[in-house]
Coordinates of N, CA and C in Angstrom, one line a residue:
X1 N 6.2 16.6 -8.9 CA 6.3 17.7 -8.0 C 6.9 19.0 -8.6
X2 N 7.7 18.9 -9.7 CA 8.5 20.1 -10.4 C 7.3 20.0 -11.1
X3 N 6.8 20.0 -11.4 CA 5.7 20.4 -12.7 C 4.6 21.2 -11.8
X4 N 3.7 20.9 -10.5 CA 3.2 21.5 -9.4 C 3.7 22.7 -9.0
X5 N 5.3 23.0 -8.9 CA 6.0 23.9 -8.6 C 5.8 25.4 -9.7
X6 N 6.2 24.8 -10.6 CA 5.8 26.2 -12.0 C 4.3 26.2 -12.1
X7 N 3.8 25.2 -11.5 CA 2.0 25.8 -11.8 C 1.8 26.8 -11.1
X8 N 2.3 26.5 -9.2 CA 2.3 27.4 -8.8 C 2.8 28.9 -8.8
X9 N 4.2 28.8 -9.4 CA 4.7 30.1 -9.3 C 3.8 30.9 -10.9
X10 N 3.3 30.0 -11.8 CA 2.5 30.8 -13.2 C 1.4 31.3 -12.4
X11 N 0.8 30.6 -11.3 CA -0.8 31.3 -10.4 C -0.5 32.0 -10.0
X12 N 1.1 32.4 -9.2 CA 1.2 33.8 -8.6 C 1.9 35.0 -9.9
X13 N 2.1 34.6 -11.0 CA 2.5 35.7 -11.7 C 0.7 36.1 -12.3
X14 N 0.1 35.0 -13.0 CA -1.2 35.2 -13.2 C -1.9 36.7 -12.0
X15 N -1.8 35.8 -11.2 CA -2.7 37.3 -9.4 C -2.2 38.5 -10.1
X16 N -0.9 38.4 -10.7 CA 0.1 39.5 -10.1 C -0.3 40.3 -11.4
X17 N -0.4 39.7 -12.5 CA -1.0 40.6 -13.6 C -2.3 41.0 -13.5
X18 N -3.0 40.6 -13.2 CA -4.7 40.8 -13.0 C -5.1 41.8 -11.8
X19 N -3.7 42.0 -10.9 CA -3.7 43.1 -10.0 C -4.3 42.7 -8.5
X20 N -3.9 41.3 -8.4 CA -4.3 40.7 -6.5 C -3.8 40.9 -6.0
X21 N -2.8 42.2 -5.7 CA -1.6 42.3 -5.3 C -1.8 41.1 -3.5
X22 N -2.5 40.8 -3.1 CA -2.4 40.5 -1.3 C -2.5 38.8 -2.3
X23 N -3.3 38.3 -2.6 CA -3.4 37.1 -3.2 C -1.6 36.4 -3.9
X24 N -1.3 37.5 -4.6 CA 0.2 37.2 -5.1 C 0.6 36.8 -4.2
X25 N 0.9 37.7 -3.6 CA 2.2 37.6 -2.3 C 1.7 36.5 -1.2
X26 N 0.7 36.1 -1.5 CA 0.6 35.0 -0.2 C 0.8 33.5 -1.4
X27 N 0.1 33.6 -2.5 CA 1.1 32.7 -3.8 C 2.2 32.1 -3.7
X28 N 3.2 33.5 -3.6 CA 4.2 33.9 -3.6 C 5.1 32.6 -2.5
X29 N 4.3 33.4 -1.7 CA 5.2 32.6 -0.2 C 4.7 31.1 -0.1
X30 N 4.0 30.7 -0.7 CA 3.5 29.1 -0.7 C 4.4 28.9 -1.9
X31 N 4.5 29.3 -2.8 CA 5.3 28.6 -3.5 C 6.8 28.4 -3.2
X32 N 7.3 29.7 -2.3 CA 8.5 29.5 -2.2 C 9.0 28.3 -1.2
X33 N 7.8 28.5 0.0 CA 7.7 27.0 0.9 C 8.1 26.1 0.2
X34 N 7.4 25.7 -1.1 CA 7.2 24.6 -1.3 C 8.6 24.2 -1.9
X35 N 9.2 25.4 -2.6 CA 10.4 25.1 -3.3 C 11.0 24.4 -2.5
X36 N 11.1 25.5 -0.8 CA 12.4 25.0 0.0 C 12.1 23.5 0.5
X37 N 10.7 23.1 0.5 CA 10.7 21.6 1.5 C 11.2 20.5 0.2
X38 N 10.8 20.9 -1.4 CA 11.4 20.0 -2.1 C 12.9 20.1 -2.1
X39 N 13.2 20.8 -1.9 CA 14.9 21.3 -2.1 C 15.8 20.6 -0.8
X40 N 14.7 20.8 0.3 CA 15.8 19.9 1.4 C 15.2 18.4 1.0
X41 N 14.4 18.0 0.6 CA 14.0 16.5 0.5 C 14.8 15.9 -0.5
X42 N 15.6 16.4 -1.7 CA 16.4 16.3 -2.6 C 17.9 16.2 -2.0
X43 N 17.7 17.3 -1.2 CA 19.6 18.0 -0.1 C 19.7 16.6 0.4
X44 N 18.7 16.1 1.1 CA 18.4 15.3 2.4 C 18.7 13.7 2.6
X45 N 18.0 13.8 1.0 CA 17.9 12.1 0.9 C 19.1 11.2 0.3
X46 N 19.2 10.4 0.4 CA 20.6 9.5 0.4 C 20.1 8.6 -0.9
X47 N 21.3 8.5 -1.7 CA 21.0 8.1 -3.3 C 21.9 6.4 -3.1
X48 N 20.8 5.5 -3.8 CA 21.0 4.4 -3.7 C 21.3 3.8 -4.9
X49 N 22.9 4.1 -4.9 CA 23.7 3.9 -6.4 C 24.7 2.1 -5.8
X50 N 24.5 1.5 -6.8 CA 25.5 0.6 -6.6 C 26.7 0.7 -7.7
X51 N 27.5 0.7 -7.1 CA 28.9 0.6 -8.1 C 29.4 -0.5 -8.1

């Protein structure tokens, strides 16, 4: 999923150089989605350590 994440944010710097400016920014915001739902799924989940 971290590997999917930099694909996406390289697709929206790619738009962004090639001059999509409307395609970027909607890139943009999917990628950051994505960051935050991986970020609370990480926050979220309960680590199953035995000591």
């Amino acid at each position: 999923m971290a590997s999917l994440l930099f694909l996406m944010f390289f697709i929206t710097m790619a738009l962004a150089l090639i001059n999509k400016e409307k395609a970027s920014f909607v890139a943009f915001g999917l990628s950051i989605a994505a960051s935050l739902f991986w970020f609370h799924h990480h926050a979220t989940s309960t680590l199953n350590i035995q000591l």
